[in-house]
mmCIF file of C-alpha atoms in Angstrom:
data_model
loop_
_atom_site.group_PDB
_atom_site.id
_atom_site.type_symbol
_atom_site.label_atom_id
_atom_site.label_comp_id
_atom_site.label_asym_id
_atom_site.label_seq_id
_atom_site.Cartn_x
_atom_site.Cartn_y
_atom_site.Cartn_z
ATOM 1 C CA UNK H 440 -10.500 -16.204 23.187
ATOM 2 C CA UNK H 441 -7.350 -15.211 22.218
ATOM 3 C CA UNK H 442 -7.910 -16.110 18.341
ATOM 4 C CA UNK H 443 -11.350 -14.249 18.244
ATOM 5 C CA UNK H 444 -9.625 -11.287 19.568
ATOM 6 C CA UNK H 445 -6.900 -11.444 16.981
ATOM 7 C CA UNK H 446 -9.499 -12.308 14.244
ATOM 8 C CA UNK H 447 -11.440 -8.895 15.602
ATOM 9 C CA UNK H 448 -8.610 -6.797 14.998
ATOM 10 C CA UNK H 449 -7.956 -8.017 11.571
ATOM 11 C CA UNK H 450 -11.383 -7.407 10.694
ATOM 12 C CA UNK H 451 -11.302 -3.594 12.301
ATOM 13 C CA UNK H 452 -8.196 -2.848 10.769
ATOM 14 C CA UNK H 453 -9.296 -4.043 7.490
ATOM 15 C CA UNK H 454 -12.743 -2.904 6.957
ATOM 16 C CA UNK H 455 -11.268 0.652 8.250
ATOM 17 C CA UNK H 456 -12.425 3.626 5.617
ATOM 18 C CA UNK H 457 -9.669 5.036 3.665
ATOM 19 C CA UNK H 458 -7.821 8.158 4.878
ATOM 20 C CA UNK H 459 -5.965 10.801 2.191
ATOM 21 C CA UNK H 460 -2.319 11.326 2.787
ATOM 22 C CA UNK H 461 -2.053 14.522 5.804
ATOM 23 C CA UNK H 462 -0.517 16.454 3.258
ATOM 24 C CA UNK H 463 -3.635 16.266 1.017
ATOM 25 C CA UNK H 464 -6.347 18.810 0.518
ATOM 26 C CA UNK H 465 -9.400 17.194 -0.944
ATOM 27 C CA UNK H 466 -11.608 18.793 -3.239
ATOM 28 C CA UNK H 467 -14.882 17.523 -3.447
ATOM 29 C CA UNK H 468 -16.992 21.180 -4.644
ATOM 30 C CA UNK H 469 -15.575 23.606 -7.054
ATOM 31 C CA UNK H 470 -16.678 26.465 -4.255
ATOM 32 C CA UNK H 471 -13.473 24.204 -2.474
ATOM 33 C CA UNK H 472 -11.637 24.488 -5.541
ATOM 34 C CA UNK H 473 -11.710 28.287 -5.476
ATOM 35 C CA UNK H 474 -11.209 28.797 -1.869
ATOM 36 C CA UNK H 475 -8.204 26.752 -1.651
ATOM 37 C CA UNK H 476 -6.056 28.478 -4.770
ATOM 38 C CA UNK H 477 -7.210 31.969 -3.560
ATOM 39 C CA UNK H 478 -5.491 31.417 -0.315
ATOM 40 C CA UNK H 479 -2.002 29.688 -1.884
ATOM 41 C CA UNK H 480 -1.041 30.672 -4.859
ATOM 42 C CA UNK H 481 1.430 33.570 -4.559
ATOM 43 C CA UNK H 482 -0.234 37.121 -5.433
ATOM 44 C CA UNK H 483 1.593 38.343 -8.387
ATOM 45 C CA UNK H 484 4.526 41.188 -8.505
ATOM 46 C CA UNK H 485 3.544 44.352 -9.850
ATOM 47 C CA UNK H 486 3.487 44.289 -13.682
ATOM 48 C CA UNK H 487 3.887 40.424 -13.608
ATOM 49 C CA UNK H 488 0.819 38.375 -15.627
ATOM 50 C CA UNK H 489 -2.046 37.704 -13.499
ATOM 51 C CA UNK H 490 -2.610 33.735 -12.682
ATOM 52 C CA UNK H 491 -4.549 31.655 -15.081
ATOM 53 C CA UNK H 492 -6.224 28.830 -13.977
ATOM 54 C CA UNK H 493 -6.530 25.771 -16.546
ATOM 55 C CA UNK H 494 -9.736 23.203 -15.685
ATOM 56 C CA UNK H 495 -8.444 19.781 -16.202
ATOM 57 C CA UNK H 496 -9.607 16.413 -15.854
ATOM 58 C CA UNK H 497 -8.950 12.835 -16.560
ATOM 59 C CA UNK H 498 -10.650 9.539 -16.769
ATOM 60 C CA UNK H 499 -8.463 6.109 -15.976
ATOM 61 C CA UNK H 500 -9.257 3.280 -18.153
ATOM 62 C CA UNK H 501 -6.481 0.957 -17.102
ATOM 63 C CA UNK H 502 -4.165 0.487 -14.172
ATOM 64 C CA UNK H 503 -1.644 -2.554 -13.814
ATOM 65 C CA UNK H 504 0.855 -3.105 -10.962
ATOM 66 C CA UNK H 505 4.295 -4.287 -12.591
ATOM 67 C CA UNK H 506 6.493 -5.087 -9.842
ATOM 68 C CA UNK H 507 6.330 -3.684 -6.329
ATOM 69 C CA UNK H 508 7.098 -0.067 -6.909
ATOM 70 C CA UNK H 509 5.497 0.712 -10.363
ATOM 71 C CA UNK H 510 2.018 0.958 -11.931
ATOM 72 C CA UNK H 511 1.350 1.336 -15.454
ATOM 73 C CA UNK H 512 -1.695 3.812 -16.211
ATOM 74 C CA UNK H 513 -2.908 4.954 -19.205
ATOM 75 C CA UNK H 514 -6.622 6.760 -19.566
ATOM 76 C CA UNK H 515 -7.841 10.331 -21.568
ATOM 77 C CA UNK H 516 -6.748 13.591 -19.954
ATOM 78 C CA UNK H 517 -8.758 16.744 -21.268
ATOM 79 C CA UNK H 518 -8.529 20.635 -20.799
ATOM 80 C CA UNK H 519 -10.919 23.913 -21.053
ATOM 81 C CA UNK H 520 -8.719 27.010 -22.575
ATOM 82 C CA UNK H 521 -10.404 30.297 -22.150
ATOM 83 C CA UNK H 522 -10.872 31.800 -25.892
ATOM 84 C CA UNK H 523 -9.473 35.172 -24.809
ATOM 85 C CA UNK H 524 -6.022 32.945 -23.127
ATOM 86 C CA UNK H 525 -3.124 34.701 -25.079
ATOM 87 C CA UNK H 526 -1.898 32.221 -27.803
ATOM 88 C CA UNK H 527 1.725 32.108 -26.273
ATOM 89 C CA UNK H 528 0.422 29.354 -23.991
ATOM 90 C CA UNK H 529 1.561 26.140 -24.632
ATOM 91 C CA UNK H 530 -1.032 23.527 -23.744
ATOM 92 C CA UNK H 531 -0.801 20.064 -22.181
ATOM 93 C CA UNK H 532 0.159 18.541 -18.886
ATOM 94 C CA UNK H 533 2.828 17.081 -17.754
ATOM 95 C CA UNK H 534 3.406 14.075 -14.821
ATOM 96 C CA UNK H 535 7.141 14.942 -13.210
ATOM 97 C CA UNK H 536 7.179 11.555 -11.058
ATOM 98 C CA UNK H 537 6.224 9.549 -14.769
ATOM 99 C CA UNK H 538 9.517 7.225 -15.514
ATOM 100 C CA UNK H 539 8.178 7.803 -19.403
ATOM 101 C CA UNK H 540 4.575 8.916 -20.635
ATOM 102 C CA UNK H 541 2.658 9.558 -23.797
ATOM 103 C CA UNK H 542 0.217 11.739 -25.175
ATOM 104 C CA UNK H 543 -1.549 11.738 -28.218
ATOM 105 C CA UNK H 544 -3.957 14.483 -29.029
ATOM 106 C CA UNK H 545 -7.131 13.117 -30.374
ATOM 107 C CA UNK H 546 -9.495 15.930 -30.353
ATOM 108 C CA UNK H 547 -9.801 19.948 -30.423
ATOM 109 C CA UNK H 548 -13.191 20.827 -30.044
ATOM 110 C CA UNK H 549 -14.677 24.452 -30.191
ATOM 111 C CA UNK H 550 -17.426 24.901 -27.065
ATOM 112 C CA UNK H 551 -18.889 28.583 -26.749
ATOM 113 C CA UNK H 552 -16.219 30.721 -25.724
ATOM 114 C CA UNK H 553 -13.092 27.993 -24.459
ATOM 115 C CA UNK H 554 -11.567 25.367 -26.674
ATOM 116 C CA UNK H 555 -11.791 21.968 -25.253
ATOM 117 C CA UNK H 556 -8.671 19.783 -26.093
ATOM 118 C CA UNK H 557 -8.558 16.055 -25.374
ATOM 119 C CA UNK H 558 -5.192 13.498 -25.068
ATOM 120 C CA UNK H 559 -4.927 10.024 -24.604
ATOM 121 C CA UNK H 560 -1.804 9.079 -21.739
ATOM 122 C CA UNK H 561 0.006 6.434 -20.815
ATOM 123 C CA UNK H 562 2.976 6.551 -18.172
ATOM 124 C CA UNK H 563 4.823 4.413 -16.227
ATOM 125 C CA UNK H 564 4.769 5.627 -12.050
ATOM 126 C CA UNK H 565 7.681 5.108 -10.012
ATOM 127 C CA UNK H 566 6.332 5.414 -6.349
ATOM 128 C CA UNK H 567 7.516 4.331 -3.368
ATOM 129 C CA UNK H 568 4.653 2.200 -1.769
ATOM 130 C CA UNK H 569 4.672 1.231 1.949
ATOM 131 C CA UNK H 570 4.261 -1.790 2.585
ATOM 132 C CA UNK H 571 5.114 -2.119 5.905
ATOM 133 C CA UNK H 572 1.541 -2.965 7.276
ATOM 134 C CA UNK H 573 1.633 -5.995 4.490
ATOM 135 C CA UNK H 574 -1.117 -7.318 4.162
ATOM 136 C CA UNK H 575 -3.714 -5.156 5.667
ATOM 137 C CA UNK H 576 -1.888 -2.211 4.766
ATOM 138 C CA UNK H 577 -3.692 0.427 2.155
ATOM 139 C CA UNK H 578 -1.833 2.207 -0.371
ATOM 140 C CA UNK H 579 -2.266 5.315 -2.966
ATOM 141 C CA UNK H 580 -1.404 5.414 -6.110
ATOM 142 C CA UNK H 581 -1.219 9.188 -7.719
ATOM 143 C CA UNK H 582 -0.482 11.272 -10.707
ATOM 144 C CA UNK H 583 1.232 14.294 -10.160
ATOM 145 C CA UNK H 584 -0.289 17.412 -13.074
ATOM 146 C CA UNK H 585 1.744 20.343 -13.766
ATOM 147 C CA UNK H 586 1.417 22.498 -16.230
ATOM 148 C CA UNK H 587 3.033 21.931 -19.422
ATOM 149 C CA UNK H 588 4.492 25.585 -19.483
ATOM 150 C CA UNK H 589 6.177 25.817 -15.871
ATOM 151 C CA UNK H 590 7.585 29.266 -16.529
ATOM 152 C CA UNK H 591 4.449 31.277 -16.533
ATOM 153 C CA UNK H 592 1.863 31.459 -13.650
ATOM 154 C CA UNK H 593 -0.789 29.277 -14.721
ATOM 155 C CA UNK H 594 -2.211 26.993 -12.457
ATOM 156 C CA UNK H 595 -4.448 23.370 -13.266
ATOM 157 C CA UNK H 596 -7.995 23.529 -11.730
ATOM 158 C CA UNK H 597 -9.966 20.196 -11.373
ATOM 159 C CA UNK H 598 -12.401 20.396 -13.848
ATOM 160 C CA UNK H 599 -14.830 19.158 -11.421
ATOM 161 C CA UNK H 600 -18.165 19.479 -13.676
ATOM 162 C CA UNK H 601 -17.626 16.980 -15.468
ATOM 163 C CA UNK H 602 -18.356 13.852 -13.041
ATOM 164 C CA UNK H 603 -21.884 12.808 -12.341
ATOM 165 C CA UNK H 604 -20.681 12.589 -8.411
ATOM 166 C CA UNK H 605 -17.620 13.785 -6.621
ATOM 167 C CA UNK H 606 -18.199 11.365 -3.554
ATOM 168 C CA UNK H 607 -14.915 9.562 -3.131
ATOM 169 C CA UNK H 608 -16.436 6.624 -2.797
ATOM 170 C CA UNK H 609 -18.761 7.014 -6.410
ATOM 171 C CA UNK H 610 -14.698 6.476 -7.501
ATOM 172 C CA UNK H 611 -14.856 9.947 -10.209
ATOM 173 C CA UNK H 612 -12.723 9.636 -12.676
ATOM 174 C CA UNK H 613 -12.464 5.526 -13.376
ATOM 175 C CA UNK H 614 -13.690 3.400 -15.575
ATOM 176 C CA UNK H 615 -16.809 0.891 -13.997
ATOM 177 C CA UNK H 616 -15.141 -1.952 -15.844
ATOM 178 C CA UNK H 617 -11.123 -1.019 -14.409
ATOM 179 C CA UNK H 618 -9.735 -4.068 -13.578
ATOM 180 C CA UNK H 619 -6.931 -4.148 -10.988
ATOM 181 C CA UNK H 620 -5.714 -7.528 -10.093
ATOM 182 C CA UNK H 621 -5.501 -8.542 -6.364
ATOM 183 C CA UNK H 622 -6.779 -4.983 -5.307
ATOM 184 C CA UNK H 623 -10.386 -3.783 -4.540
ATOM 185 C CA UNK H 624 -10.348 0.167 -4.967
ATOM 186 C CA UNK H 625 -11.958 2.000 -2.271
ATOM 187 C CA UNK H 626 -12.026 5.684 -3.471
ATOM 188 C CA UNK H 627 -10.670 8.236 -6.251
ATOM 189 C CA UNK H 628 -10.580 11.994 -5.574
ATOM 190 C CA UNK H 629 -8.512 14.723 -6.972
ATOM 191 C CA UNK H 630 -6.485 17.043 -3.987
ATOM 192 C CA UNK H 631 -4.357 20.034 -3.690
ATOM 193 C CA UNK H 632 -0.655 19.694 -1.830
ATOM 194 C CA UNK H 633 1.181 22.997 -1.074
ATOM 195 C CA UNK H 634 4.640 22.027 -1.762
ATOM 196 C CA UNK H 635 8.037 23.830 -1.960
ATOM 197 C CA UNK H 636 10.486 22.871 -4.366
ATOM 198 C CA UNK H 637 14.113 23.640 -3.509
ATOM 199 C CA UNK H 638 15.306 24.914 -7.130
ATOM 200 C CA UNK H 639 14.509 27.515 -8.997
ATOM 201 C CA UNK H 640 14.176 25.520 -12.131
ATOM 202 C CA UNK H 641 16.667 27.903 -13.781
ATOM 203 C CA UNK H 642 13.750 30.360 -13.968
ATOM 204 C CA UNK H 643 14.746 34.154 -13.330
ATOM 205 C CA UNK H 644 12.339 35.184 -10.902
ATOM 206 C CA UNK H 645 10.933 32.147 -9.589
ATOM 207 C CA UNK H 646 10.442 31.941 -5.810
ATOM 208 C CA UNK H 647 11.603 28.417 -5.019
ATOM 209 C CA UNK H 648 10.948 28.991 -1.047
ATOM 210 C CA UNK H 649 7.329 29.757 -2.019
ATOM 211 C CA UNK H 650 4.436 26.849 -1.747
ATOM 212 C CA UNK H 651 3.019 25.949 -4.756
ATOM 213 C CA UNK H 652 -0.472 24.520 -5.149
ATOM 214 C CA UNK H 653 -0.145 20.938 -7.004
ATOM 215 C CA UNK H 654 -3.018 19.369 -8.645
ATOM 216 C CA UNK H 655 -2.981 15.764 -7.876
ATOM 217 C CA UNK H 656 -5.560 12.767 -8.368
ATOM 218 C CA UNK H 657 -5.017 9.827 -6.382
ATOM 219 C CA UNK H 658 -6.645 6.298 -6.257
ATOM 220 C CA UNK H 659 -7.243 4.518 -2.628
ATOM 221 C CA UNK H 660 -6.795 0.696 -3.214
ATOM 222 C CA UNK H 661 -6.472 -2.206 -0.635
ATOM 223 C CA UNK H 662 -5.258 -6.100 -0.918
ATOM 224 C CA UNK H 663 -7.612 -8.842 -1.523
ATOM 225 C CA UNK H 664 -6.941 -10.523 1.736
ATOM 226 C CA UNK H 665 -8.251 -14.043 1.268
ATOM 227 C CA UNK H 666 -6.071 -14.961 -1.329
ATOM 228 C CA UNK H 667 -2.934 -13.379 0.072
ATOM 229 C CA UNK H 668 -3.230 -15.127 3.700
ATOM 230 C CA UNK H 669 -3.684 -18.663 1.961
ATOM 231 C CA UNK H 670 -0.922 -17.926 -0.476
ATOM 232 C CA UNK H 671 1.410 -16.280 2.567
ATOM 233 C CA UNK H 672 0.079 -17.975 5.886
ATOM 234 C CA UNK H 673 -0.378 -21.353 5.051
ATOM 235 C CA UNK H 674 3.619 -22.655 5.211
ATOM 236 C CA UNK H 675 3.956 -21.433 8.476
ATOM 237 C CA UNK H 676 0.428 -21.962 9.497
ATOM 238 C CA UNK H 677 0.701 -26.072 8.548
ATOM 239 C CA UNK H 678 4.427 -26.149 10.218
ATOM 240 C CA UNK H 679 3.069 -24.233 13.199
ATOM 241 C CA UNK H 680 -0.107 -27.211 13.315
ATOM 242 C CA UNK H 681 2.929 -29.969 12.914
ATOM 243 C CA UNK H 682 5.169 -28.862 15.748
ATOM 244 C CA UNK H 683 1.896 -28.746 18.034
ATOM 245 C CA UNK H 684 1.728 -32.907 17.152
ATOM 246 C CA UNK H 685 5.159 -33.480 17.752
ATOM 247 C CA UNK H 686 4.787 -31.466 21.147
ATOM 248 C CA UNK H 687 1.801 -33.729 21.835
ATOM 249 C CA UNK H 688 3.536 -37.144 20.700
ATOM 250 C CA UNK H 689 6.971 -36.136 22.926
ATOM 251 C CA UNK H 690 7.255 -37.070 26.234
ATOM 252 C CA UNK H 691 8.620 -39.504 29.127
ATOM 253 C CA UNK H 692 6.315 -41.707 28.315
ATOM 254 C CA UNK H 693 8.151 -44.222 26.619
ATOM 255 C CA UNK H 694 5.261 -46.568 24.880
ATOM 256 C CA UNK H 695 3.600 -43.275 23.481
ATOM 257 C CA UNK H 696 7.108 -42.712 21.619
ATOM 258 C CA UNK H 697 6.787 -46.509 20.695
ATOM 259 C CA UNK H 698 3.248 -45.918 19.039
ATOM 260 C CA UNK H 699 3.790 -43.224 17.268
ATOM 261 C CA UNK H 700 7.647 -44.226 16.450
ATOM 262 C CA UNK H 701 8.899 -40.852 17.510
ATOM 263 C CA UNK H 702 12.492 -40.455 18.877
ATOM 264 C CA UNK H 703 12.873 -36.940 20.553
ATOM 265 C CA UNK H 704 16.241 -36.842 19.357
ATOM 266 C CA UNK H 705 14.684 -37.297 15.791
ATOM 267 C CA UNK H 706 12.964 -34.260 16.415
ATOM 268 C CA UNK H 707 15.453 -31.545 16.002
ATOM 269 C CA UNK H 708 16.035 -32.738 12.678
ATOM 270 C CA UNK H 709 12.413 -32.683 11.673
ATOM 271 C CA UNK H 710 13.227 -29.025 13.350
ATOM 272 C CA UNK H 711 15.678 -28.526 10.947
ATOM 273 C CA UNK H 712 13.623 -29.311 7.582
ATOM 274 C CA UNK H 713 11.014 -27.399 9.008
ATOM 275 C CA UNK H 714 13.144 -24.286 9.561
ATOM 276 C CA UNK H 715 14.128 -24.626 5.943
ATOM 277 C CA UNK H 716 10.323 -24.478 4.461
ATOM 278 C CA UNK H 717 9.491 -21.148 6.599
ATOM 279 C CA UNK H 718 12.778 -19.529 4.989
ATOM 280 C CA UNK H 719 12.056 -20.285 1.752
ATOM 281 C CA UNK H 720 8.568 -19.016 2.052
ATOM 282 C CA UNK H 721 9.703 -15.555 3.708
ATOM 283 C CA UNK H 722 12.701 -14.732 0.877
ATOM 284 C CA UNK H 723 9.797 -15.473 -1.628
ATOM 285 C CA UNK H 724 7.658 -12.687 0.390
ATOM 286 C CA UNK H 725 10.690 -10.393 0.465
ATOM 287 C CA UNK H 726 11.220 -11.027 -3.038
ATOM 288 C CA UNK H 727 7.602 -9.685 -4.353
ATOM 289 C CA UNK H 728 7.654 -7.146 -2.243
ATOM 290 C CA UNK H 729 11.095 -5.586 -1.881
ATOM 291 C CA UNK H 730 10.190 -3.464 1.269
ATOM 292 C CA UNK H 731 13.143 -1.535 2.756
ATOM 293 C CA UNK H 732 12.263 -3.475 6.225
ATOM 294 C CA UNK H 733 10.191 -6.430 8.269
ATOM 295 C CA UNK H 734 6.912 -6.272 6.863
ATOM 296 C CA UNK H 735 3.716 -7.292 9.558
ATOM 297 C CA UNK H 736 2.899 -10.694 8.054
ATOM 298 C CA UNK H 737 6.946 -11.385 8.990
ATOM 299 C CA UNK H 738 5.999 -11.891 12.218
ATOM 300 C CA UNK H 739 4.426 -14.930 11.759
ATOM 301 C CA UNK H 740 7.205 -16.614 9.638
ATOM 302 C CA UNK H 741 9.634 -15.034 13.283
ATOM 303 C CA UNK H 742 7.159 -16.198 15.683
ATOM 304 C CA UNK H 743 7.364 -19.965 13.440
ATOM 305 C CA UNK H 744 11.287 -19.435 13.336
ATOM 306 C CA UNK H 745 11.153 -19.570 17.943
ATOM 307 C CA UNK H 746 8.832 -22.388 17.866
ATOM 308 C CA UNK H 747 10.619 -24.619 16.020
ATOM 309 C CA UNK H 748 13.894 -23.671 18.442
ATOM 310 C CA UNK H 749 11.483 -23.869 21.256
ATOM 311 C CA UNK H 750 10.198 -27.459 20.359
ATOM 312 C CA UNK H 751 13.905 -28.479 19.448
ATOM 313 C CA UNK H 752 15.089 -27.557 22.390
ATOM 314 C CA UNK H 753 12.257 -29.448 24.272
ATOM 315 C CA UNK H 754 12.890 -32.553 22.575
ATOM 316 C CA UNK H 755 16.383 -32.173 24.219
ATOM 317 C CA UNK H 756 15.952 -31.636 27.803
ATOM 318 C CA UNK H 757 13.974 -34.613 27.452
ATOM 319 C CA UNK H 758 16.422 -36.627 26.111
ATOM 320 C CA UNK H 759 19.447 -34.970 28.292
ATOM 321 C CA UNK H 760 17.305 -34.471 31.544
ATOM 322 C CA UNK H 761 14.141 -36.800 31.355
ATOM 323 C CA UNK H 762 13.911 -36.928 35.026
ATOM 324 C CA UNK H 763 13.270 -33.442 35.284
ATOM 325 C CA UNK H 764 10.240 -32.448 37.418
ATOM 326 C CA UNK H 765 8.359 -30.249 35.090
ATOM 327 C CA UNK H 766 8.574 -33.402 32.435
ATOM 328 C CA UNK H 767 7.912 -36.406 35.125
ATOM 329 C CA UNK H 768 5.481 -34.789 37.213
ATOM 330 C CA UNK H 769 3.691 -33.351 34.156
ATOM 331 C CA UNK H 770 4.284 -35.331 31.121
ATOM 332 C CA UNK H 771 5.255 -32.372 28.950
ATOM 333 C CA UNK H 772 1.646 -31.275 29.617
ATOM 334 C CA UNK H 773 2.937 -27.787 30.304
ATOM 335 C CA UNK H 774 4.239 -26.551 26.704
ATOM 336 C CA UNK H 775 0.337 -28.470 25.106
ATOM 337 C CA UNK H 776 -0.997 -26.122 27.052
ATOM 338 C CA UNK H 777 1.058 -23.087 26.260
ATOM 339 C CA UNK H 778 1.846 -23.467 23.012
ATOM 340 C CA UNK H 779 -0.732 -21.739 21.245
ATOM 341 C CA UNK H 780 -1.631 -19.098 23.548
ATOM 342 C CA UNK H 781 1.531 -17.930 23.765
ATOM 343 C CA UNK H 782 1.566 -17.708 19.874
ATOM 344 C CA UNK H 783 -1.878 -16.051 19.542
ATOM 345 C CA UNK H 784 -0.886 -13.307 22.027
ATOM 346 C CA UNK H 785 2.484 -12.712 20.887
ATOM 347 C CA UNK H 786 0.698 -11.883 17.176
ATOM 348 C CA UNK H 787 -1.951 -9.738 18.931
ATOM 349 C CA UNK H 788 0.593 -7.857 21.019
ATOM 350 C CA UNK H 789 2.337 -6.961 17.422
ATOM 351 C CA UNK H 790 -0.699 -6.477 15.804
ATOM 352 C CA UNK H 791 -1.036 -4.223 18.810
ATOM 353 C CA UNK H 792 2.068 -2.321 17.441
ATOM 354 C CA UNK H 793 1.576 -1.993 14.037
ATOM 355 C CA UNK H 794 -1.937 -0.658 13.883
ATOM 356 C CA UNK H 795 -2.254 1.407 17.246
#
């Protein structure tokens, strides 16, 4: 019972839809679009230019995780300039949180009355991912647009006419044939964040206690599970299934030791090696993922870590105290039976935790 209901929260947690950061506004309708700058961006100071709003969109073509913390992207980034837009403009984009990123114009296109201009990017994100809920956590990854030419008041727009559907889940915006190894991709969207910067930039006149609206596109992704809990579980998973036959084998009973040629005192070493293997197998955890703290999946390698001090110091009492009631009365029959329901609810109470 205990392992259905642990299996049932797995499945909840992980089949869960995809939530947008709190702090994100998404914009699914350019009616949305237009509602959402007209109430935050800041109304301009008498004789100051009136704000200009840029439509922008982009198209991701390639995404690669290299190393915990940063994603290489690259993809085709495109903007609409207004005919009439004063020529003092300079035009482009720019990605702040990019460790180093690329653009190469490759087209400049005259449509009607705006001038459509085209790039091709690649950058390098440095984001901090949270991977606390490892491995049914989910994750984000974003770009960050600003304007090229902070200094005026000029605003991006999502140019959001150009995808055949805006549903999340229709993923507007990527390529059908991305490919994004150990990751299934659940939605794309572009969103609005009202943030406040604390610096002026060294702009005269810029309000730097003032909210800004910042265009942002961000990709919802989530682990393949099966291939992480074979890779992850199965060292302490196969220890955890060995220390259950030693705890069977063990006991008063003398000719059951003889059959088996077990020695409980032989035990703590076995205890010892085994202690070893689950180490080794949790730095190598810590060391692809480099999270800050204990990660969820950590609890099984701590949960593995008492067990094996819980079996060795079994084995001992019945070496040092054989006679003792709860092992002559019962034949070690109590631990058989508690052993792995006390391990199944321990991981359901901190699954408990973690996803409440």
């Amino acid at each position: 019972a205990f392992l259905i209901v642990l299996g049932g929260m797995w499945v909840s947690v992980y089949t869960a839809p995809s939530a947008p950061d709190p702090a994100d506004t998404v914009m699914t309708t350019p009616e949305e679009v237009r509602r959402y700058l007209a109430a935050h961006v800041p109304a301009p100071e008498d004789g100051s230019e009136p704000p200009v709003f840029i439509p922008t969109g982009l198209y991701i073509e390639a995404i690669e995780f290299n190393g915990p913390y940063n994603v290489d992207v690259s993809g085709y980034i495109w903007q609409l300039y207004p005919n009439d837009l004063h020529d003092s403009l300079d035009k482009g984009v720019v990605m702040p949180e990019a460790e180093q990123a690329t653009f190469q114009e490759v087209h400049r296109v005259q449509q009607g009355n705006e001038e459509l201009i085209g790039w091709s990017f690649t950058t390098r994100l440095r984001q901090q991912f949270d991977y606390h809920r490892y491995p049914l956590g989910r994750q984000q990854i974003w770009l960050q647009l600003w304007y090229k030419d902070f200094a005026r008041n000029v605003y991006l727009a999502p140019d959001l006419g150009a995808y055949t559907s805006l549903d999340p889940a229709a993923l507007p915006g990527l390529d059908t044939d991305l490919v994004l190894e150990n990751w299934d991709i659940q939605e794309s969207f572009f969103s609005y964040r009202a943030v406040r910067y604390n610096a002026d930039f060294g702009i005269q006149g810029y309000a730097a206690d003032q909210r800004q609206p910042e265009l942002r596109y961000s990709i919802s992704i989530k682990r393949h599970i099966l291939g992480t809990l074979i890779s992850r579980m199965l060292v302490p998973l196969v220890i955890l299934i060995q220390l259950f036959v030693l705890v069977v084998v063990i006991g008063p009973d003398s000719k059951r030791l003889e059959e088996f040629d077990v020695r409980p005192g032989a035990v703590i070493f076995i205890c010892a090696a085994f202690f070893f293997a689950v180490l080794v197998a949790q730095n190598s955890l810590r060391a692809e993922l480099q999270a800050g703290g204990l990660v969820y999946l950590e609890s099984l390698y701590i949960i593995t870590y008492l067990v094996i001090l819980a079996v060795a110091i079994n084995s001992m009492l019945l070496v040092t105290k054989p006679n003792l009631g709860l092992f002559r009365d019962y034949d070690n029959l109590w631990v058989e039976v508690l052993y792995w329901p006390t391990i199944l609810l321990a991981m359901i109470i901190i699954t408990f935790l973690t996803f409440r």
